[in-house]
């Protein structure tokens, strides 16, 4: 169903920054330090790095390749390379897009609220405990965080309506570099706080005894979430790629950029947690409490705090648009809706689905699902179940249905030889299906 006038990326660097923009977001700055904190520090980091190289990068290549071959949304692309029955995997991805964006936007909304709290001085020069009070007051309110969630969704919908090169590509090119510089500054401030070194060693020292199957599943889920894999975001961006693009090369850039930002965010949050005597395992609120306290301990902290939350919001928007784009591309290509109608209706549905996540921080905080607040449950289920299954099926489809030889010839259409083609094919066909299945089943059921 590829049509001739389908949009394409304007330039290689534009594509890489947009894909990195999809990958880099709350997953790096909010979720990664949270999961590190909950999973015992150094034990997690090591497992995570191994998984990103052995699973993350090969699957990123796989998704870009399916997308470029399919030249259409996730459902259509799977049908094209593997036959109509496999469209169902795409449907799983569209569902994951709905669920992830619903709670993602709630958390991003807190970040938008913080911009205003820095502007009004409410978050100026506070200690960790006082910031904690501001945070709890915000998130437990039944209305205010839903308002900010609505603002964030509106921005996302607005950019997606503008389309691929005018909206997504322009925003990413400009803003990602500024974010990087600010993160480096913050990491320097954080590791030089009094008492921060204990955190640094907790973060970096591998504790092999602590590695268990739950940590391995969390690391896998985090890798999928952070790389935007398993639900078609990277696949959909791949579908806008021209044939001359070198896919493995691009994937390596995107992945390394993403890992670097996550590890850097760890250097900001974890040392600060120790310096302020907070609990590293305290979950999703962590960064919203530690970070403003780090700013409070800095000269010109209010200015940097403001700048940081503006950039965090932008990083979150560039990810959110890729989540919404999966759903929208599906409605456009398969149901023939126009871009505006698809963006508005899907965006509205996602906004509504986010409401219970927001309420689960306040009035609904006693209603636990599998022992977790609704927001944490949505995140756990989408990342550790839906995304990892999406990755498993992607490997099976390439390895056993479409065949790795066909994938490799699609990759080599750029004119470059894919040097690691043999190990890549071996990983996708033999190792990935088994390893992913074992990790998912063990992590979930035992
Ligand atoms: N990778 C994004 C982040 O780290 C989130 C995301 C997940 C985006 C899945 C698209 C698909 O914030």
CSV table of C-alpha atoms and ligand atoms in Angstrom, one decimal:
chain,number,residue,atom,x,y,z
A,1,UNK,CA,0.0,0.0,0.0
A,2,UNK,CA,3.0,2.3,-0.4
A,3,UNK,CA,1.9,5.4,-2.2
A,4,UNK,CA,4.2,7.4,-4.4
A,5,UNK,CA,3.8,10.7,-2.7
A,6,UNK,CA,4.4,9.3,0.8
A,7,UNK,CA,6.4,11.6,2.9
A,8,UNK,CA,10.2,11.1,3.5
A,9,UNK,CA,12.9,12.4,5.7
A,10,UNK,CA,14.5,15.6,4.4
A,11,UNK,CA,18.1,14.6,5.3
A,12,UNK,CA,20.1,11.9,6.9
A,13,UNK,CA,21.0,13.9,10.0
A,14,UNK,CA,17.4,15.0,10.3
A,15,UNK,CA,16.3,11.3,10.4
A,16,UNK,CA,19.0,10.3,12.9
A,17,UNK,CA,18.1,13.2,15.2
A,18,UNK,CA,14.4,12.5,14.9
A,19,UNK,CA,14.9,8.8,15.6
A,20,UNK,CA,17.3,9.7,18.5
A,21,UNK,CA,14.5,12.2,19.5
A,22,UNK,CA,12.1,9.3,19.7
A,23,UNK,CA,14.5,7.2,21.6
A,24,UNK,CA,15.7,9.9,24.0
A,25,UNK,CA,13.0,11.1,26.4
A,26,UNK,CA,11.5,10.3,29.7
A,27,UNK,CA,12.8,6.8,29.2
A,28,UNK,CA,16.3,8.0,29.7
A,29,UNK,CA,15.9,10.8,32.2
A,30,UNK,CA,13.0,9.6,34.3
A,31,UNK,CA,12.6,5.8,33.7
A,32,UNK,CA,16.2,4.7,33.6
A,33,UNK,CA,17.3,6.2,37.0
A,34,UNK,CA,14.0,4.9,38.5
A,35,UNK,CA,14.6,1.3,37.3
A,36,UNK,CA,18.3,1.5,38.3
A,37,UNK,CA,17.2,2.6,41.7
A,38,UNK,CA,14.6,-0.2,42.1
A,39,UNK,CA,17.0,-2.8,40.8
A,40,UNK,CA,20.0,-2.4,42.9
A,41,UNK,CA,22.3,-0.1,41.0
A,42,UNK,CA,25.4,-1.6,39.5
A,43,UNK,CA,23.8,-5.0,39.0
A,44,UNK,CA,21.3,-3.5,36.7
A,45,UNK,CA,23.7,-1.2,34.7
A,46,UNK,CA,25.8,-4.1,33.6
A,47,UNK,CA,22.9,-6.3,32.5
A,48,UNK,CA,21.4,-3.3,30.7
A,49,UNK,CA,24.5,-2.5,28.7
A,50,UNK,CA,24.8,-6.2,27.6
A,51,UNK,CA,21.2,-6.3,26.5
A,52,UNK,CA,21.4,-3.0,24.6
A,53,UNK,CA,24.2,-4.4,22.5
A,54,UNK,CA,23.0,-8.0,22.0
A,55,UNK,CA,19.3,-7.3,21.7
A,56,UNK,CA,18.6,-3.6,21.3
A,57,UNK,CA,20.9,-2.7,18.4
A,58,UNK,CA,20.1,-5.8,16.3
A,59,UNK,CA,16.4,-5.3,16.8
A,60,UNK,CA,16.6,-1.6,15.9
A,61,UNK,CA,18.2,-2.7,12.6
A,62,UNK,CA,15.4,-5.2,12.2
A,63,UNK,CA,12.6,-2.7,12.7
A,64,UNK,CA,14.1,0.0,10.5
A,65,UNK,CA,14.5,-2.7,7.8
A,66,UNK,CA,10.9,-3.9,8.0
A,67,UNK,CA,9.7,-0.4,7.9
A,68,UNK,CA,11.7,0.6,4.9
A,69,UNK,CA,10.7,-2.5,3.0
A,70,UNK,CA,7.0,-2.0,4.0
A,71,UNK,CA,6.9,1.7,3.3
A,72,UNK,CA,3.8,1.9,5.4
A,73,UNK,CA,2.6,1.7,9.0
A,74,UNK,CA,3.4,-1.2,11.4
A,75,UNK,CA,0.4,-3.3,10.5
A,76,UNK,CA,0.8,-2.9,6.8
A,77,UNK,CA,4.6,-3.5,6.9
A,78,UNK,CA,4.2,-6.8,8.8
A,79,UNK,CA,1.6,-7.9,6.3
A,80,UNK,CA,3.8,-7.0,3.4
A,81,UNK,CA,6.9,-8.8,4.6
A,82,UNK,CA,5.3,-11.8,6.2
A,83,UNK,CA,1.7,-12.2,4.9
A,84,UNK,CA,-1.6,-10.9,6.1
A,85,UNK,CA,-1.9,-13.0,9.3
A,86,UNK,CA,1.1,-11.3,10.8
A,87,UNK,CA,-0.7,-8.0,10.8
A,88,UNK,CA,-1.8,-8.9,14.2
A,89,UNK,CA,1.6,-8.2,15.6
A,90,UNK,CA,1.2,-4.7,14.3
A,91,UNK,CA,-2.1,-4.4,16.1
A,92,UNK,CA,-0.2,-5.3,19.3
A,93,UNK,CA,2.1,-2.4,18.6
A,94,UNK,CA,-0.7,0.0,18.0
A,95,UNK,CA,-2.2,-1.0,21.4
A,96,UNK,CA,1.2,-0.5,23.1
A,97,UNK,CA,1.4,2.9,21.6
A,98,UNK,CA,-2.0,3.9,23.1
A,99,UNK,CA,-1.1,2.5,26.5
A,100,UNK,CA,2.4,4.0,26.7
A,101,UNK,CA,1.5,7.4,25.5
A,102,UNK,CA,-1.4,7.6,28.0
A,103,UNK,CA,0.8,7.4,31.1
A,104,UNK,CA,3.8,8.9,29.4
A,105,UNK,CA,1.9,12.1,28.9
A,106,UNK,CA,0.8,12.2,32.5
A,107,UNK,CA,4.4,12.1,33.6
A,108,UNK,CA,5.5,14.6,31.0
A,109,UNK,CA,2.6,16.8,32.3
A,110,UNK,CA,4.3,16.9,35.7
A,111,UNK,CA,7.4,18.2,33.9
A,112,UNK,CA,5.3,20.9,32.2
A,113,UNK,CA,3.8,21.9,35.6
A,114,UNK,CA,7.3,22.2,37.0
A,115,UNK,CA,8.2,24.8,34.3
A,116,UNK,CA,5.6,27.0,35.8
A,117,UNK,CA,6.6,26.2,39.3
A,118,UNK,CA,10.1,27.4,38.5
A,119,UNK,CA,8.8,30.5,36.8
A,120,UNK,CA,6.6,31.5,39.8
A,121,UNK,CA,9.5,30.7,42.2
A,122,UNK,CA,7.5,27.9,44.0
A,123,UNK,CA,10.4,25.5,43.4
A,124,UNK,CA,13.2,28.0,44.1
A,125,UNK,CA,15.9,26.9,46.5
A,126,UNK,CA,14.1,24.1,48.2
A,127,UNK,CA,15.5,21.1,50.0
A,128,UNK,CA,14.5,17.6,49.1
A,129,UNK,CA,11.8,17.3,51.7
A,130,UNK,CA,10.1,20.5,50.7
A,131,UNK,CA,10.2,19.6,47.0
A,132,UNK,CA,8.6,16.3,48.0
A,133,UNK,CA,5.7,18.2,49.4
A,134,UNK,CA,5.3,20.3,46.3
A,135,UNK,CA,5.4,17.1,44.2
A,136,UNK,CA,2.8,15.3,46.3
A,137,UNK,CA,0.5,18.2,46.4
A,138,UNK,CA,0.6,18.5,42.6
A,139,UNK,CA,0.2,14.8,41.7
A,140,UNK,CA,-2.4,14.0,44.3
A,141,UNK,CA,-4.7,16.7,43.1
A,142,UNK,CA,-7.6,15.2,41.1
A,143,UNK,CA,-7.8,17.9,38.5
A,144,UNK,CA,-4.5,19.9,38.1
A,145,UNK,CA,-2.2,17.1,36.7
A,146,UNK,CA,-5.0,16.1,34.3
A,147,UNK,CA,-4.9,19.6,33.0
A,148,UNK,CA,-1.2,19.4,32.4
A,149,UNK,CA,-1.6,16.0,30.8
A,150,UNK,CA,-4.1,17.7,28.4
A,151,UNK,CA,-1.6,20.5,27.6
A,152,UNK,CA,1.1,18.0,26.8
A,153,UNK,CA,-1.2,15.9,24.6
A,154,UNK,CA,-2.3,19.0,22.8
A,155,UNK,CA,1.3,19.9,21.9
A,156,UNK,CA,2.0,16.3,20.7
A,157,UNK,CA,-1.1,16.3,18.6
A,158,UNK,CA,-0.2,19.7,17.1
A,159,UNK,CA,3.2,18.6,15.9
A,160,UNK,CA,1.9,15.3,14.5
A,161,UNK,CA,-0.7,17.2,12.5
A,162,UNK,CA,2.1,19.2,10.9
A,163,UNK,CA,3.6,16.0,9.6
A,164,UNK,CA,7.0,14.4,9.2
A,165,UNK,CA,9.6,16.9,7.9
A,166,UNK,CA,7.9,20.2,8.9
A,167,UNK,CA,7.2,19.2,12.5
A,168,UNK,CA,9.1,16.3,13.8
A,169,UNK,CA,12.4,16.8,12.1
A,170,UNK,CA,12.8,20.5,12.7
A,171,UNK,CA,12.0,20.3,16.4
A,172,UNK,CA,14.6,17.5,16.9
A,173,UNK,CA,17.4,19.1,15.0
A,174,UNK,CA,17.3,22.2,17.1
A,175,UNK,CA,16.8,21.0,20.6
A,176,UNK,CA,18.6,17.7,21.2
A,177,UNK,CA,22.1,19.3,21.3
A,178,UNK,CA,21.1,21.9,23.9
A,179,UNK,CA,19.7,19.1,26.1
A,180,UNK,CA,23.0,17.3,26.0
A,181,UNK,CA,25.1,20.2,27.2
A,182,UNK,CA,22.7,20.9,30.1
A,183,UNK,CA,22.8,17.3,31.2
A,184,UNK,CA,26.6,17.3,31.3
A,185,UNK,CA,26.5,20.4,33.5
A,186,UNK,CA,24.1,18.9,35.8
A,187,UNK,CA,26.0,15.6,36.2
A,188,UNK,CA,29.1,17.6,37.2
A,189,UNK,CA,27.1,19.5,39.9
A,190,UNK,CA,25.5,16.3,41.1
A,191,UNK,CA,28.7,14.2,41.5
A,192,UNK,CA,30.3,17.1,43.4
A,193,UNK,CA,27.6,17.3,46.0
A,194,UNK,CA,28.6,16.3,49.6
A,195,UNK,CA,28.1,12.5,50.0
A,196,UNK,CA,27.6,11.9,46.3
A,197,UNK,CA,30.5,9.5,45.9
A,198,UNK,CA,28.6,6.8,47.8
A,199,UNK,CA,25.9,7.0,45.1
A,200,UNK,CA,28.5,6.9,42.3
A,201,UNK,CA,30.0,3.7,43.6
A,202,UNK,CA,26.5,2.2,44.2
A,203,UNK,CA,25.7,3.0,40.6
A,204,UNK,CA,28.9,1.7,39.0
A,205,UNK,CA,30.0,-1.2,41.1
A,206,UNK,CA,28.6,-4.4,39.6
A,207,UNK,CA,27.0,-6.5,42.3
A,208,UNK,CA,26.7,-9.9,40.6
A,209,UNK,CA,24.9,-11.5,43.5
A,210,UNK,CA,22.0,-9.1,43.0
A,211,UNK,CA,21.3,-10.1,39.4
A,212,UNK,CA,18.1,-12.1,39.2
A,213,UNK,CA,15.5,-12.9,36.6
A,214,UNK,CA,13.4,-9.9,37.6
A,215,UNK,CA,16.3,-7.6,37.0
A,216,UNK,CA,17.0,-9.2,33.7
A,217,UNK,CA,13.4,-8.7,32.6
A,218,UNK,CA,13.4,-5.1,33.8
A,219,UNK,CA,16.6,-4.4,31.9
A,220,UNK,CA,15.1,-5.9,28.8
A,221,UNK,CA,11.9,-3.9,29.2
A,222,UNK,CA,13.9,-0.8,29.8
A,223,UNK,CA,16.0,-1.4,26.6
A,224,UNK,CA,12.8,-1.7,24.5
A,225,UNK,CA,11.2,1.3,26.1
A,226,UNK,CA,14.3,3.5,25.8
A,227,UNK,CA,15.1,2.4,22.2
A,228,UNK,CA,11.4,2.8,21.2
A,229,UNK,CA,11.4,-0.8,20.1
A,230,UNK,CA,8.7,-3.5,20.1
A,231,UNK,CA,5.8,-1.3,19.1
A,232,UNK,CA,6.6,0.1,15.7
A,233,UNK,CA,7.9,3.6,16.5
A,234,UNK,CA,11.3,2.9,15.0
A,235,UNK,CA,9.7,0.8,12.3
A,236,UNK,CA,7.4,3.7,11.3
A,237,UNK,CA,10.3,6.1,11.2
A,238,UNK,CA,12.1,3.6,9.0
A,239,UNK,CA,9.2,3.6,6.6
A,240,UNK,CA,10.0,7.2,5.8
A,241,UNK,CA,13.6,6.3,4.9
A,242,UNK,CA,15.0,6.6,1.4
A,243,UNK,CA,16.7,3.5,0.1
A,244,UNK,CA,20.1,5.1,0.0
A,245,UNK,CA,20.2,5.2,3.8
A,246,UNK,CA,22.7,3.0,5.6
A,247,UNK,CA,20.5,1.3,8.3
A,248,UNK,CA,23.0,-0.4,10.5
A,249,UNK,CA,25.2,2.7,10.7
A,250,UNK,CA,22.2,4.8,11.7
A,251,UNK,CA,21.1,2.3,14.3
A,252,UNK,CA,24.5,2.3,16.0
A,253,UNK,CA,24.5,6.1,16.2
A,254,UNK,CA,21.0,6.3,17.6
A,255,UNK,CA,21.7,3.6,20.1
A,256,UNK,CA,24.9,5.0,21.4
A,257,UNK,CA,23.4,8.4,21.7
A,258,UNK,CA,20.5,6.9,23.7
A,259,UNK,CA,22.7,4.9,26.0
A,260,UNK,CA,24.9,7.8,26.7
A,261,UNK,CA,22.1,10.1,27.7
A,262,UNK,CA,20.6,7.4,30.0
A,263,UNK,CA,23.9,6.7,31.8
A,264,UNK,CA,24.4,10.5,32.1
A,265,UNK,CA,21.0,10.9,33.7
A,266,UNK,CA,22.0,8.2,36.1
A,267,UNK,CA,25.0,10.3,37.1
A,268,UNK,CA,22.7,13.2,37.8
A,269,UNK,CA,20.0,11.4,39.8
A,270,UNK,CA,21.7,8.6,41.7
A,271,UNK,CA,24.5,10.6,43.4
A,272,UNK,CA,22.0,13.3,44.3
A,273,UNK,CA,19.7,10.6,45.9
A,274,UNK,CA,22.5,9.6,48.2
A,275,UNK,CA,23.7,13.1,48.9
A,276,UNK,CA,20.1,14.0,50.0
A,277,UNK,CA,19.6,10.8,52.0
A,278,UNK,CA,16.7,9.7,49.8
A,279,UNK,CA,15.7,6.1,49.0
A,280,UNK,CA,17.0,5.0,45.5
A,281,UNK,CA,14.1,2.5,45.1
A,282,UNK,CA,11.3,5.1,45.7
A,283,UNK,CA,10.0,4.7,42.1
A,284,UNK,CA,8.5,7.1,39.5
A,285,UNK,CA,8.5,10.3,41.6
A,286,UNK,CA,12.2,10.1,42.2
A,287,UNK,CA,13.5,12.5,39.6
A,288,UNK,CA,10.8,15.1,40.3
A,289,UNK,CA,12.0,15.3,43.9
A,290,UNK,CA,15.8,14.9,43.6
A,291,UNK,CA,16.3,17.2,40.6
A,292,UNK,CA,14.8,20.4,41.9
A,293,UNK,CA,16.8,19.8,45.1
A,294,UNK,CA,20.0,19.6,43.0
A,295,UNK,CA,19.0,22.9,41.4
A,296,UNK,CA,18.3,24.3,44.9
A,297,UNK,CA,21.9,23.5,45.8
A,298,UNK,CA,23.3,25.3,42.7
A,299,UNK,CA,24.1,29.0,42.0
A,300,UNK,CA,21.4,30.3,39.5
A,301,UNK,CA,19.5,27.1,40.3
A,302,UNK,CA,16.1,28.5,39.4
A,303,UNK,CA,17.4,29.5,36.0
A,304,UNK,CA,18.9,26.0,35.4
A,305,UNK,CA,15.8,24.3,36.8
A,306,UNK,CA,13.6,26.2,34.4
A,307,UNK,CA,15.8,25.4,31.5
A,308,UNK,CA,16.0,21.8,32.4
A,309,UNK,CA,12.3,21.2,32.6
A,310,UNK,CA,11.8,23.1,29.3
A,311,UNK,CA,14.3,20.7,27.7
A,312,UNK,CA,12.8,17.6,29.4
A,313,UNK,CA,9.4,18.6,28.0
A,314,UNK,CA,10.9,18.9,24.6
A,315,UNK,CA,12.7,15.6,24.8
A,316,UNK,CA,9.4,14.0,26.0
A,317,UNK,CA,7.5,15.6,23.1
A,318,UNK,CA,9.9,14.2,20.5
A,319,UNK,CA,9.3,10.8,21.9
A,320,UNK,CA,5.5,11.3,22.3
A,321,UNK,CA,5.1,12.2,18.7
A,322,UNK,CA,6.7,9.0,17.7
A,323,UNK,CA,4.3,7.1,19.9
A,324,UNK,CA,1.3,8.9,18.5
A,325,UNK,CA,2.7,8.6,14.9
A,326,UNK,CA,2.5,4.8,15.1
A,327,UNK,CA,-1.2,5.0,15.9
A,328,UNK,CA,-1.8,7.8,13.4
A,329,UNK,CA,0.1,6.2,10.5
A,330,UNK,CA,-2.1,3.1,11.1
A,331,UNK,CA,-5.3,5.1,10.7
A,332,UNK,CA,-4.0,7.0,7.7
A,333,UNK,CA,-2.6,4.1,5.7
A,334,UNK,CA,-5.1,1.4,6.6
A,335,UNK,CA,-8.3,3.3,7.3
A,336,UNK,CA,-7.6,6.1,4.8
A,337,UNK,CA,-8.4,8.8,7.4
A,338,UNK,CA,-6.7,12.2,6.9
A,339,UNK,CA,-3.8,13.1,9.1
A,340,UNK,CA,-5.7,15.7,11.0
A,341,UNK,CA,-8.7,13.5,11.9
A,342,UNK,CA,-6.4,10.6,12.8
A,343,UNK,CA,-4.3,12.8,15.1
A,344,UNK,CA,-7.2,14.4,16.8
A,345,UNK,CA,-9.2,11.3,17.5
A,346,UNK,CA,-6.4,9.1,18.5
A,347,UNK,CA,-5.0,11.9,20.7
A,348,UNK,CA,-8.3,12.4,22.4
A,349,UNK,CA,-8.7,8.7,23.2
A,350,UNK,CA,-5.2,8.5,24.6
A,351,UNK,CA,-5.9,11.6,26.8
A,352,UNK,CA,-8.9,9.8,28.3
A,353,UNK,CA,-7.0,6.6,28.9
A,354,UNK,CA,-4.4,8.6,30.8
A,355,UNK,CA,-6.9,9.9,33.4
A,356,UNK,CA,-6.8,6.8,35.6
A,357,UNK,CA,-3.0,6.9,35.6
A,358,UNK,CA,-3.1,10.4,36.8
A,359,UNK,CA,-5.7,9.7,39.5
A,360,UNK,CA,-3.7,6.7,40.7
A,361,UNK,CA,-1.2,9.2,42.3
A,362,UNK,CA,-4.0,10.6,44.4
A,363,UNK,CA,-7.6,9.7,44.9
A,364,UNK,CA,-7.1,6.2,43.4
A,365,UNK,CA,-3.9,5.4,45.1
A,366,UNK,CA,-5.4,2.6,47.2
A,367,UNK,CA,-6.7,0.8,44.1
A,368,UNK,CA,-3.7,-1.4,43.4
A,369,UNK,CA,-3.4,-3.8,40.4
A,370,UNK,CA,-1.0,-6.7,41.0
A,371,UNK,CA,0.3,-4.6,43.9
A,372,UNK,CA,1.0,-1.6,41.8
A,373,UNK,CA,-0.7,1.8,41.4
A,374,UNK,CA,-2.4,2.0,38.0
A,375,UNK,CA,0.3,4.1,36.4
A,376,UNK,CA,3.1,1.8,37.4
A,377,UNK,CA,1.0,-1.2,36.3
A,378,UNK,CA,0.4,0.3,32.8
A,379,UNK,CA,4.1,1.0,32.5
A,380,UNK,CA,5.1,-2.5,33.7
A,381,UNK,CA,2.6,-4.2,31.4
A,382,UNK,CA,3.3,-2.2,28.3
A,383,UNK,CA,7.1,-2.2,28.6
A,384,UNK,CA,7.9,-5.6,30.1
A,385,UNK,CA,5.1,-7.5,28.4
A,386,UNK,CA,3.9,-5.8,25.2
A,387,UNK,CA,7.2,-4.4,24.0
A,388,UNK,CA,9.2,-7.5,24.7
A,389,UNK,CA,6.6,-9.7,23.0
A,390,UNK,CA,6.7,-7.3,20.0
A,391,UNK,CA,10.4,-7.7,19.9
A,392,UNK,CA,10.2,-11.5,20.1
A,393,UNK,CA,7.7,-11.6,17.2
A,394,UNK,CA,9.8,-9.2,15.1
A,395,UNK,CA,12.7,-11.6,15.4
A,396,UNK,CA,10.6,-14.6,14.6
A,397,UNK,CA,9.1,-12.8,11.5
A,398,UNK,CA,12.5,-11.8,10.1
A,399,UNK,CA,14.2,-15.0,11.0
A,400,UNK,CA,11.6,-17.5,10.0
A,401,UNK,CA,8.9,-16.0,7.8
A,402,UNK,CA,10.4,-13.1,5.8
A,403,UNK,CA,13.9,-14.7,6.1
A,404,UNK,CA,17.1,-12.9,7.1
A,405,UNK,CA,18.5,-13.2,3.5
A,406,UNK,CA,15.7,-10.9,2.3
A,407,UNK,CA,16.2,-8.5,5.1
A,408,UNK,CA,19.9,-8.3,4.4
A,409,UNK,CA,19.3,-7.5,0.7
A,410,UNK,CA,16.9,-4.8,1.8
A,411,UNK,CA,19.6,-3.4,4.1
A,412,UNK,CA,22.2,-3.5,1.3
A,413,UNK,CA,20.0,-1.5,-1.1
A,414,UNK,CA,21.9,1.5,0.3
A,415,UNK,CA,24.9,0.3,-1.7
A,416,UNK,CA,27.0,-0.4,1.4
A,417,UNK,CA,27.9,-3.9,2.4
A,418,UNK,CA,26.4,-5.0,5.8
A,419,UNK,CA,29.6,-6.2,7.4
A,420,UNK,CA,28.1,-7.9,10.3
A,421,UNK,CA,25.3,-9.6,8.3
A,422,UNK,CA,26.2,-13.1,9.3
A,423,UNK,CA,26.3,-12.6,13.1
A,424,UNK,CA,23.2,-10.4,12.9
A,425,UNK,CA,21.2,-13.0,11.1
A,426,UNK,CA,22.4,-15.7,13.5
A,427,UNK,CA,21.3,-13.5,16.5
A,428,UNK,CA,17.9,-12.7,15.0
A,429,UNK,CA,17.1,-16.2,13.8
A,430,UNK,CA,18.5,-18.5,16.6
A,431,UNK,CA,19.5,-16.6,19.7
A,432,UNK,CA,16.9,-13.8,20.0
A,433,UNK,CA,13.7,-16.0,19.9
A,434,UNK,CA,15.0,-18.3,22.6
A,435,UNK,CA,16.6,-15.8,24.9
A,436,UNK,CA,13.7,-13.4,24.7
A,437,UNK,CA,11.2,-16.2,25.4
A,438,UNK,CA,13.2,-17.4,28.4
A,439,UNK,CA,13.6,-13.9,29.9
A,440,UNK,CA,9.9,-13.0,29.4
A,441,UNK,CA,8.5,-16.3,30.8
A,442,UNK,CA,10.9,-16.4,33.8
A,443,UNK,CA,10.5,-12.8,34.7
A,444,UNK,CA,6.8,-12.9,34.5
A,445,UNK,CA,5.8,-16.2,36.0
A,446,UNK,CA,8.4,-17.2,38.5
B,1,LIG,N1,11.9,5.9,23.9
B,1,LIG,C1,11.1,6.8,24.5
B,1,LIG,C2,11.7,7.4,25.7
B,1,LIG,O1,12.7,6.9,26.1
B,1,LIG,C3,9.7,6.3,24.8
B,1,LIG,C4,9.1,5.5,23.7
B,1,LIG,C5,8.8,4.2,23.9
B,1,LIG,C6,8.9,6.1,22.5
B,1,LIG,C7,8.3,3.4,22.9
B,1,LIG,C8,8.4,5.3,21.5
B,1,LIG,C9,8.1,4.0,21.7
B,1,LIG,O2,11.2,8.3,26.4
